[in-house]
Amino acid sequence: MTNQIRIKQVALYAVTMRLISPFKTSLATIEDRNLTIIKVTDQDGVSGWGECVAFDTPWYTEETQTTCLYMMKQFLIPLLMQNSFTHPADVADRFRVVRKNPMAKAGLEAAVWDLYGQRIHKPLASMIGGTRAKIDAGISIGLQQSESDLIETIDIAVKAGYKRVKIKINRDVPLSLFDRIRTVFPSLPLIVDANAAFSLGDIHYLQALAPYNLLMIEQPLATDSFVDYARLQAKLATPICLDETIQSLTDAINALEIGACRVINIKPARVGGLTEAIQIHDYCYKRQIPVWCGGMLESGVSRALNIALASLPNFTIPGDISSSSRYWQADITSRPVEVSDGQIEVPLDGSGLGFDIDENRLKHHTVAMEIVSS
Ligand code: OSB
Ligand code: MG
């Protein structure tokens, strides 16, 4: 086989998967997860799988499943199929002529990474320089009905072995909740995530979190508030972690140069793909800024990619990478992602993602399918 890759076909599966329990953030509640599963096939009949993880509404970032589908069909798939390339990073480069739209790009690029792994018979983690055979698993818990429900949900997560818990917060969460959490779980590694629910005017509340020994406060302020983040971090003992704000390597550089955060949550989808995610990892590694891998309530297709990413050396904090059973009755990968003793094994034997797709289960969840061929 030549080292030239020419994509001949892209199949887009619109799937709906019901979460085991609804996931509530300060801005949205998600119960039915609509995703686009992507299969790319090259001139030699080799295929790879990816996933577009945008939400239905633009509450998290501006992209939605509908905008992504449009961008993929109108611009990105034609670019992808236009001529051959030799490496997935070439695809990331080619996509640069399309401004922004990171989640639309990331799903296609992910499928190309898997395809590339299938061609060279290498697992993704090895291809990108992963250094771990196992990664630590964390869990993100949505807003709950009551404080008691939250304590119980954390307790279940701790007993399941998760090494770090993240809880969602907003302005309605009283500080007394943290007294309660710390009474029951005095030394649990804990993150709070506000999904942009606060403003600089809430600084006293955010400062008052310091005694609770949080690992970090994730995305307290609005997405574009770089300067306010720098002002806040200067007055906050707790490290700020940025999620929504970081949509490219340039955003990461800007944020760190002005002191807007001390940690970065890397999600390949949010930053335009695995290639950009690796670049952010490498940049942070050089600056000794810790990173961890976030999640998007994804299927196993994306989680497999996240597992490989989190095997890189600077992923020193457990990610929001949980077992398939935390999200789904049955995942669409032929074997589920499993957490044992708080860890997930990095696939190092197979090729590409290291997880096959269960095409029957995929079909079961598929509500529409389109094929683009050249
Ligand atoms: O802010 O990290 C977030 C889920 C959906 C959208 C945004 C976020 C989250 C999570 C859960 O926190 C991540 C996961 O477990 O997949
Ligand atoms: Mg977040």
CSV table of C-alpha atoms and ligand atoms in Angstrom, one decimal:
chain,number,residue,atom,x,y,z
A,1,MET,CA,0.0,0.0,0.0
A,2,THR,CA,1.2,3.5,-0.8
A,3,ASN,CA,1.5,6.0,1.9
A,4,GLN,CA,-0.9,8.3,0.0
A,5,ILE,CA,-4.4,8.3,1.5
A,6,ARG,CA,-7.4,9.4,-0.6
A,7,ILE,CA,-10.8,9.5,1.1
A,8,LYS,CA,-13.4,8.1,-1.2
A,9,GLN,CA,-16.4,7.9,1.0
A,10,VAL,CA,-17.8,9.6,4.2
A,11,ALA,CA,-20.8,8.1,5.9
A,12,LEU,CA,-22.6,10.2,8.5
A,13,TYR,CA,-24.9,8.4,11.0
A,14,ALA,CA,-27.3,10.6,13.0
A,15,VAL,CA,-27.7,8.7,16.2
A,16,THR,CA,-29.8,9.2,19.3
A,17,MET,CA,-28.7,7.6,22.6
A,18,ARG,CA,-30.6,8.0,25.9
A,19,LEU,CA,-28.3,8.8,28.8
A,20,ILE,CA,-28.7,6.5,31.8
A,21,SER,CA,-29.7,9.6,33.8
A,22,PRO,CA,-30.3,13.2,32.6
A,23,PHE,CA,-27.2,15.4,32.9
A,24,LYS,CA,-27.9,18.9,34.3
A,25,THR,CA,-25.5,21.9,34.0
A,26,SER,CA,-26.1,25.6,34.8
A,27,LEU,CA,-27.4,26.1,31.2
A,28,ALA,CA,-28.9,22.8,29.9
A,29,THR,CA,-30.2,19.4,30.8
A,30,ILE,CA,-29.3,16.6,28.5
A,31,GLU,CA,-31.2,13.4,28.4
A,32,ASP,CA,-31.3,12.3,24.7
A,33,ARG,CA,-27.8,12.6,23.3
A,34,ASN,CA,-27.8,13.3,19.5
A,35,LEU,CA,-24.5,12.5,17.9
A,36,THR,CA,-23.1,12.1,14.5
A,37,ILE,CA,-21.0,9.0,14.0
A,38,ILE,CA,-18.6,9.3,11.1
A,39,LYS,CA,-17.1,6.6,8.9
A,40,VAL,CA,-14.4,7.5,6.4
A,41,THR,CA,-13.2,5.0,3.8
A,42,ASP,CA,-10.1,5.4,1.6
A,43,GLN,CA,-9.1,4.2,-1.9
A,44,ASP,CA,-7.9,0.8,-0.5
A,45,GLY,CA,-11.2,0.2,1.3
A,46,VAL,CA,-9.7,0.9,4.7
A,47,SER,CA,-12.1,2.6,7.1
A,48,GLY,CA,-11.9,4.7,10.3
A,49,TRP,CA,-14.5,6.0,12.8
A,50,GLY,CA,-15.0,9.4,14.4
A,51,GLU,CA,-17.8,11.3,16.1
A,52,CYS,CA,-19.1,14.8,16.1
A,53,VAL,CA,-20.1,15.6,19.7
A,54,ALA,CA,-21.7,19.1,19.4
A,55,PHE,CA,-24.9,19.5,21.4
A,56,ASP,CA,-28.4,20.3,19.9
A,57,THR,CA,-28.4,23.9,21.1
A,58,PRO,CA,-25.5,26.4,21.4
A,59,TRP,CA,-25.4,26.5,25.2
A,60,TYR,CA,-21.9,25.2,25.6
A,61,THR,CA,-20.1,26.7,22.6
A,62,GLU,CA,-21.7,28.1,19.5
A,63,GLU,CA,-21.7,24.9,17.4
A,64,THR,CA,-24.7,22.6,17.2
A,65,GLN,CA,-25.3,19.2,15.5
A,66,THR,CA,-27.0,21.1,12.7
A,67,THR,CA,-24.2,23.6,12.1
A,68,CYS,CA,-21.6,20.9,12.2
A,69,LEU,CA,-23.5,18.8,9.7
A,70,TYR,CA,-23.8,21.8,7.4
A,71,MET,CA,-20.1,22.7,7.7
A,72,MET,CA,-19.0,19.1,7.1
A,73,LYS,CA,-21.1,18.6,4.0
A,74,GLN,CA,-20.7,22.1,2.5
A,75,PHE,CA,-17.0,22.7,3.2
A,76,LEU,CA,-15.0,20.1,5.2
A,77,ILE,CA,-15.8,16.9,3.4
A,78,PRO,CA,-15.1,18.4,0.0
A,79,LEU,CA,-11.8,19.6,1.3
A,80,LEU,CA,-11.0,16.2,2.8
A,81,MET,CA,-11.8,14.4,-0.4
A,82,GLN,CA,-10.2,16.9,-2.7
A,83,ASN,CA,-6.8,15.2,-2.9
A,84,SER,CA,-4.6,12.7,-1.1
A,85,PHE,CA,-2.6,13.2,2.1
A,86,THR,CA,-0.1,11.2,4.1
A,87,HIS,CA,-0.9,11.9,7.7
A,88,PRO,CA,-3.9,13.0,9.8
A,89,ALA,CA,-2.1,16.2,10.7
A,90,ASP,CA,-2.2,17.1,7.0
A,91,VAL,CA,-6.0,17.1,7.3
A,92,ALA,CA,-5.9,19.4,10.3
A,93,ASP,CA,-3.8,21.8,8.2
A,94,ARG,CA,-6.1,21.5,5.2
A,95,PHE,CA,-9.1,22.4,7.5
A,96,ARG,CA,-7.4,25.7,8.5
A,97,VAL,CA,-8.9,27.5,5.6
A,98,VAL,CA,-12.3,27.1,7.3
A,99,ARG,CA,-12.4,29.5,10.3
A,100,LYS,CA,-13.4,28.1,13.7
A,101,ASN,CA,-16.0,25.3,13.7
A,102,PRO,CA,-13.8,23.1,15.7
A,103,MET,CA,-16.3,20.3,16.5
A,104,ALA,CA,-17.2,19.9,12.8
A,105,LYS,CA,-13.5,19.5,12.0
A,106,ALA,CA,-12.6,17.3,15.0
A,107,GLY,CA,-15.1,14.5,14.1
A,108,LEU,CA,-13.7,14.1,10.6
A,109,GLU,CA,-10.1,14.3,11.8
A,110,ALA,CA,-10.8,11.7,14.4
A,111,ALA,CA,-12.1,9.3,11.8
A,112,VAL,CA,-8.9,9.9,9.7
A,113,TRP,CA,-6.7,9.2,12.8
A,114,ASP,CA,-8.4,5.9,13.2
A,115,LEU,CA,-8.1,5.1,9.5
A,116,TYR,CA,-4.4,6.0,9.6
A,117,GLY,CA,-3.9,3.6,12.5
A,118,GLN,CA,-5.7,0.8,10.6
A,119,ARG,CA,-3.4,1.4,7.6
A,120,ILE,CA,-0.1,1.3,9.6
A,121,HIS,CA,-1.4,-1.3,12.1
A,122,LYS,CA,-0.6,0.8,15.2
A,123,PRO,CA,-2.7,1.8,18.2
A,124,LEU,CA,-3.5,5.5,18.5
A,125,ALA,CA,-1.7,6.0,21.8
A,126,SER,CA,1.6,4.7,20.3
A,127,MET,CA,1.1,6.8,17.2
A,128,ILE,CA,0.9,10.0,19.2
A,129,GLY,CA,3.6,9.2,21.8
A,130,GLY,CA,1.5,8.0,24.7
A,131,THR,CA,3.6,7.0,27.8
A,132,ARG,CA,1.0,5.3,29.9
A,133,ALA,CA,-0.6,1.8,29.7
A,134,LYS,CA,-3.4,2.9,32.1
A,135,ILE,CA,-5.0,6.2,32.7
A,136,ASP,CA,-6.7,7.4,35.9
A,137,ALA,CA,-10.5,7.8,35.6
A,138,GLY,CA,-12.5,10.7,37.0
A,139,ILE,CA,-16.2,11.4,36.9
A,140,SER,CA,-18.3,14.5,36.3
A,141,ILE,CA,-21.6,14.8,38.2
A,142,GLY,CA,-24.4,17.1,37.0
A,143,LEU,CA,-26.5,19.3,39.2
A,144,GLN,CA,-28.7,17.2,41.5
A,145,GLN,CA,-32.2,17.6,42.9
A,146,SER,CA,-31.0,17.9,46.5
A,147,GLU,CA,-27.8,18.0,48.5
A,148,SER,CA,-28.5,14.5,49.8
A,149,ASP,CA,-28.8,13.2,46.2
A,150,LEU,CA,-25.4,14.8,45.4
A,151,ILE,CA,-23.7,13.3,48.5
A,152,GLU,CA,-25.1,9.9,47.5
A,153,THR,CA,-24.1,10.2,43.9
A,154,ILE,CA,-20.5,11.2,45.0
A,155,ASP,CA,-20.5,8.2,47.3
A,156,ILE,CA,-21.4,5.8,44.5
A,157,ALA,CA,-18.6,7.3,42.3
A,158,VAL,CA,-16.0,7.0,45.1
A,159,LYS,CA,-17.0,3.4,45.8
A,160,ALA,CA,-16.8,2.7,42.0
A,161,GLY,CA,-13.2,3.7,42.3
A,162,TYR,CA,-13.2,7.1,40.5
A,163,LYS,CA,-10.0,8.9,41.6
A,164,ARG,CA,-11.4,12.4,41.2
A,165,VAL,CA,-14.9,13.9,41.2
A,166,LYS,CA,-16.2,17.0,39.5
A,167,ILE,CA,-19.4,18.6,40.4
A,168,LYS,CA,-21.4,21.3,38.6
A,169,ILE,CA,-22.0,24.5,40.4
A,170,ASN,CA,-23.9,27.8,39.8
A,171,ARG,CA,-25.0,30.8,41.8
A,172,ASP,CA,-27.6,28.8,43.7
A,173,VAL,CA,-25.1,26.5,45.3
A,174,PRO,CA,-24.6,27.6,48.9
A,175,LEU,CA,-21.2,27.4,50.5
A,176,SER,CA,-22.7,25.2,53.2
A,177,LEU,CA,-22.8,22.5,50.6
A,178,PHE,CA,-19.0,22.3,50.6
A,179,ASP,CA,-19.0,22.0,54.4
A,180,ARG,CA,-21.3,19.0,54.0
A,181,ILE,CA,-19.2,17.5,51.2
A,182,ARG,CA,-15.9,17.9,53.1
A,183,THR,CA,-17.4,16.4,56.3
A,184,VAL,CA,-18.2,13.2,54.3
A,185,PHE,CA,-15.3,13.2,51.9
A,186,PRO,CA,-12.5,15.2,53.6
A,187,SER,CA,-9.7,14.4,51.1
A,188,LEU,CA,-11.5,13.6,47.9
A,189,PRO,CA,-9.8,15.2,44.9
A,190,LEU,CA,-12.6,17.6,43.9
A,191,ILE,CA,-13.2,20.0,41.0
A,192,VAL,CA,-16.1,22.4,40.6
A,193,ASP,CA,-17.3,23.4,37.1
A,194,ALA,CA,-19.6,26.4,36.6
A,195,ASN,CA,-20.0,26.4,32.8
A,196,ALA,CA,-19.7,30.2,32.8
A,197,ALA,CA,-22.4,30.8,35.4
A,198,PHE,CA,-20.4,33.6,37.4
A,199,SER,CA,-19.1,37.0,36.7
A,200,LEU,CA,-16.3,39.1,38.3
A,201,GLY,CA,-18.9,40.5,40.7
A,202,ASP,CA,-19.1,37.0,42.3
A,203,ILE,CA,-15.4,37.1,43.3
A,204,HIS,CA,-16.2,36.9,47.0
A,205,TYR,CA,-18.1,33.7,46.6
A,206,LEU,CA,-15.3,32.2,44.5
A,207,GLN,CA,-12.7,33.3,47.0
A,208,ALA,CA,-14.7,31.7,49.8
A,209,LEU,CA,-14.2,28.3,48.2
A,210,ALA,CA,-10.5,28.4,49.1
A,211,PRO,CA,-10.8,26.6,52.5
A,212,TYR,CA,-12.5,23.6,50.8
A,213,ASN,CA,-9.3,22.5,49.1
A,214,LEU,CA,-10.6,22.2,45.6
A,215,LEU,CA,-8.2,21.0,42.9
A,216,MET,CA,-9.5,23.8,40.7
A,217,ILE,CA,-12.5,25.9,39.6
A,218,GLU,CA,-13.5,25.2,36.0
A,219,GLN,CA,-14.8,27.9,33.7
A,220,PRO,CA,-16.3,30.2,36.3
A,221,LEU,CA,-16.7,33.1,33.9
A,222,ALA,CA,-18.0,33.7,30.3
A,223,THR,CA,-16.1,32.1,27.4
A,224,ASP,CA,-14.5,35.2,26.0
A,225,SER,CA,-13.6,37.0,29.3
A,226,PHE,CA,-9.8,36.5,29.0
A,227,VAL,CA,-9.0,39.8,30.9
A,228,ASP,CA,-11.6,39.1,33.7
A,229,TYR,CA,-10.1,35.6,34.1
A,230,ALA,CA,-6.6,37.1,34.6
A,231,ARG,CA,-8.0,39.6,37.2
A,232,LEU,CA,-9.9,36.8,38.9
A,233,GLN,CA,-7.0,34.3,39.0
A,234,ALA,CA,-4.7,37.1,40.5
A,235,LYS,CA,-7.0,37.3,43.4
A,236,LEU,CA,-7.9,33.6,43.8
A,237,ALA,CA,-5.9,31.0,45.8
A,238,THR,CA,-7.7,28.2,43.9
A,239,PRO,CA,-6.4,27.5,40.4
A,240,ILE,CA,-8.7,28.3,37.6
A,241,CYS,CA,-9.1,25.7,34.9
A,242,LEU,CA,-10.4,26.8,31.4
A,243,ASP,CA,-12.7,24.7,29.3
A,244,GLU,CA,-15.0,26.6,26.9
A,245,THR,CA,-12.6,29.5,26.6
A,246,ILE,CA,-9.8,27.3,25.0
A,247,GLN,CA,-10.8,26.5,21.4
A,248,SER,CA,-7.3,26.5,19.9
A,249,LEU,CA,-3.6,26.5,20.7
A,250,THR,CA,-3.7,30.3,20.2
A,251,ASP,CA,-6.4,30.6,22.9
A,252,ALA,CA,-4.2,28.5,25.3
A,253,ILE,CA,-1.2,30.7,24.6
A,254,ASN,CA,-3.2,33.9,25.1
A,255,ALA,CA,-4.7,32.6,28.4
A,256,LEU,CA,-1.4,31.5,29.9
A,257,GLU,CA,0.5,34.6,28.8
A,258,ILE,CA,-1.9,36.8,30.7
A,259,GLY,CA,-2.3,34.5,33.7
A,260,ALA,CA,-6.0,33.7,33.0
A,261,CYS,CA,-5.7,30.2,34.4
A,262,ARG,CA,-3.3,27.6,35.9
A,263,VAL,CA,-4.8,24.4,34.4
A,264,ILE,CA,-6.4,23.6,31.0
A,265,ASN,CA,-9.1,21.0,30.3
A,266,ILE,CA,-8.4,19.7,26.8
A,267,LYS,CA,-11.2,18.2,24.8
A,268,PRO,CA,-10.2,17.2,21.2
A,269,ALA,CA,-13.6,18.2,19.9
A,270,ARG,CA,-13.6,21.7,21.4
A,271,VAL,CA,-10.1,22.5,20.0
A,272,GLY,CA,-10.7,21.3,16.4
A,273,GLY,CA,-9.2,17.8,16.7
A,274,LEU,CA,-6.6,15.5,18.1
A,275,THR,CA,-3.8,17.3,16.3
A,276,GLU,CA,-4.5,20.7,17.9
A,277,ALA,CA,-5.1,18.9,21.3
A,278,ILE,CA,-1.7,17.4,21.1
A,279,GLN,CA,-0.2,20.8,20.3
A,280,ILE,CA,-1.9,22.3,23.4
A,281,HIS,CA,-0.6,19.4,25.5
A,282,ASP,CA,2.9,19.9,24.2
A,283,TYR,CA,2.8,23.7,24.8
A,284,CYS,CA,1.5,23.3,28.3
A,285,TYR,CA,4.0,20.6,29.1
A,286,LYS,CA,6.8,23.0,28.2
A,287,ARG,CA,5.3,25.7,30.4
A,288,GLN,CA,4.7,23.1,33.2
A,289,ILE,CA,1.0,23.8,33.1
A,290,PRO,CA,-1.0,20.6,34.0
A,291,VAL,CA,-3.7,19.4,31.7
A,292,TRP,CA,-6.5,16.9,31.8
A,293,CYS,CA,-9.0,15.4,29.3
A,294,GLY,CA,-12.6,16.6,29.5
A,295,GLY,CA,-15.6,14.8,28.2
A,296,MET,CA,-18.7,15.6,26.1
A,297,LEU,CA,-21.1,12.9,27.2
A,298,GLU,CA,-19.8,11.0,24.2
A,299,SER,CA,-20.0,7.5,22.8
A,300,GLY,CA,-17.2,5.0,23.1
A,301,VAL,CA,-15.9,6.2,19.7
A,302,SER,CA,-14.8,9.5,21.2
A,303,ARG,CA,-13.9,8.1,24.6
A,304,ALA,CA,-11.4,5.8,22.8
A,305,LEU,CA,-9.8,8.8,21.3
A,306,ASN,CA,-9.7,10.6,24.7
A,307,ILE,CA,-8.1,7.6,26.3
A,308,ALA,CA,-5.3,7.7,23.8
A,309,LEU,CA,-4.8,11.4,24.3
A,310,ALA,CA,-4.8,11.1,28.1
A,311,SER,CA,-1.9,8.6,27.8
A,312,LEU,CA,0.4,11.6,27.0
A,313,PRO,CA,2.8,12.5,29.8
A,314,ASN,CA,1.4,15.9,30.8
A,315,PHE,CA,-2.1,14.5,31.4
A,316,THR,CA,-1.4,14.4,35.2
A,317,ILE,CA,-4.9,15.0,36.5
A,318,PRO,CA,-7.6,12.3,36.1
A,319,GLY,CA,-9.9,13.2,33.2
A,320,ASP,CA,-13.7,13.2,32.8
A,321,ILE,CA,-13.2,9.8,31.2
A,322,SER,CA,-15.6,7.4,32.8
A,323,SER,CA,-16.9,3.9,32.0
A,324,SER,CA,-19.4,3.3,29.2
A,325,SER,CA,-21.9,2.2,31.9
A,326,ARG,CA,-21.8,5.6,33.5
A,327,TYR,CA,-23.5,7.0,30.4
A,328,TRP,CA,-25.2,4.2,28.4
A,329,GLN,CA,-27.2,1.1,28.8
A,330,ALA,CA,-25.1,-0.3,25.9
A,331,ASP,CA,-22.3,1.7,24.2
A,332,ILE,CA,-21.9,1.4,20.4
A,333,THR,CA,-18.3,0.1,20.7
A,334,SER,CA,-18.2,-3.7,20.6
A,335,ARG,CA,-16.7,-3.7,24.1
A,336,PRO,CA,-17.4,-1.1,26.7
A,337,VAL,CA,-14.9,1.3,28.2
A,338,GLU,CA,-14.3,-0.1,31.7
A,339,VAL,CA,-12.9,1.4,34.9
A,340,SER,CA,-11.2,-1.0,37.3
A,341,ASP,CA,-9.5,0.2,40.4
A,342,GLY,CA,-10.1,3.7,39.2
A,343,GLN,CA,-8.2,3.2,36.0
A,344,ILE,CA,-8.8,2.5,32.3
A,345,GLU,CA,-6.5,0.4,30.2
A,346,VAL,CA,-5.0,2.1,27.1
A,347,PRO,CA,-5.4,-0.2,24.1
A,348,LEU,CA,-1.9,-1.0,23.0
A,349,ASP,CA,-2.4,-4.1,20.9
A,350,GLY,CA,-5.0,-3.3,18.2
A,351,SER,CA,-5.0,-0.6,15.5
A,352,GLY,CA,-6.3,2.9,15.6
A,353,LEU,CA,-8.9,3.5,18.3
A,354,GLY,CA,-8.5,0.0,19.7
A,355,PHE,CA,-12.3,-0.3,20.0
A,356,ASP,CA,-14.4,-1.8,17.2
A,357,ILE,CA,-17.9,-0.4,16.4
A,358,ASP,CA,-20.8,-2.7,17.0
A,359,GLU,CA,-22.6,-1.9,13.7
A,360,ASN,CA,-25.8,-3.5,14.8
A,361,ARG,CA,-26.0,-1.3,17.8
A,362,LEU,CA,-25.0,1.7,15.7
A,363,LYS,CA,-27.9,0.9,13.3
A,364,HIS,CA,-30.3,0.5,16.3
A,365,HIS,CA,-29.5,4.1,17.4
A,366,THR,CA,-29.4,5.6,13.8
A,367,VAL,CA,-32.2,7.9,12.9
A,368,ALA,CA,-30.8,9.1,9.6
A,369,MET,CA,-27.8,8.2,7.4
A,370,GLU,CA,-26.1,10.0,4.5
A,371,ILE,CA,-23.2,8.9,2.3
A,372,VAL,CA,-20.9,11.3,0.5
A,373,SER,CA,-18.8,9.6,-2.2
A,374,SER,CA,-16.3,10.8,-4.8
B,1,OSB,O1,-18.3,21.4,31.0
B,1,OSB,O2,-17.0,19.6,31.0
B,1,OSB,C1,-18.1,20.2,30.8
B,1,OSB,C2,-20.7,17.6,29.8
B,1,OSB,C3,-21.3,18.2,28.7
B,1,OSB,C4,-20.9,19.5,28.4
B,1,OSB,C5,-19.8,20.1,29.1
B,1,OSB,C6,-19.2,19.4,30.1
B,1,OSB,C7,-19.7,18.1,30.5
B,1,OSB,C8,-19.2,17.4,31.6
B,1,OSB,C9,-19.3,15.9,31.6
B,1,OSB,O3,-18.7,17.9,32.6
B,1,OSB,C10,-18.2,15.2,30.8
B,1,OSB,C11,-18.4,13.8,30.6
B,1,OSB,O4,-18.4,13.0,31.5
B,1,OSB,O5,-18.4,13.3,29.4
B,2,MG,MG,-16.5,22.1,31.8
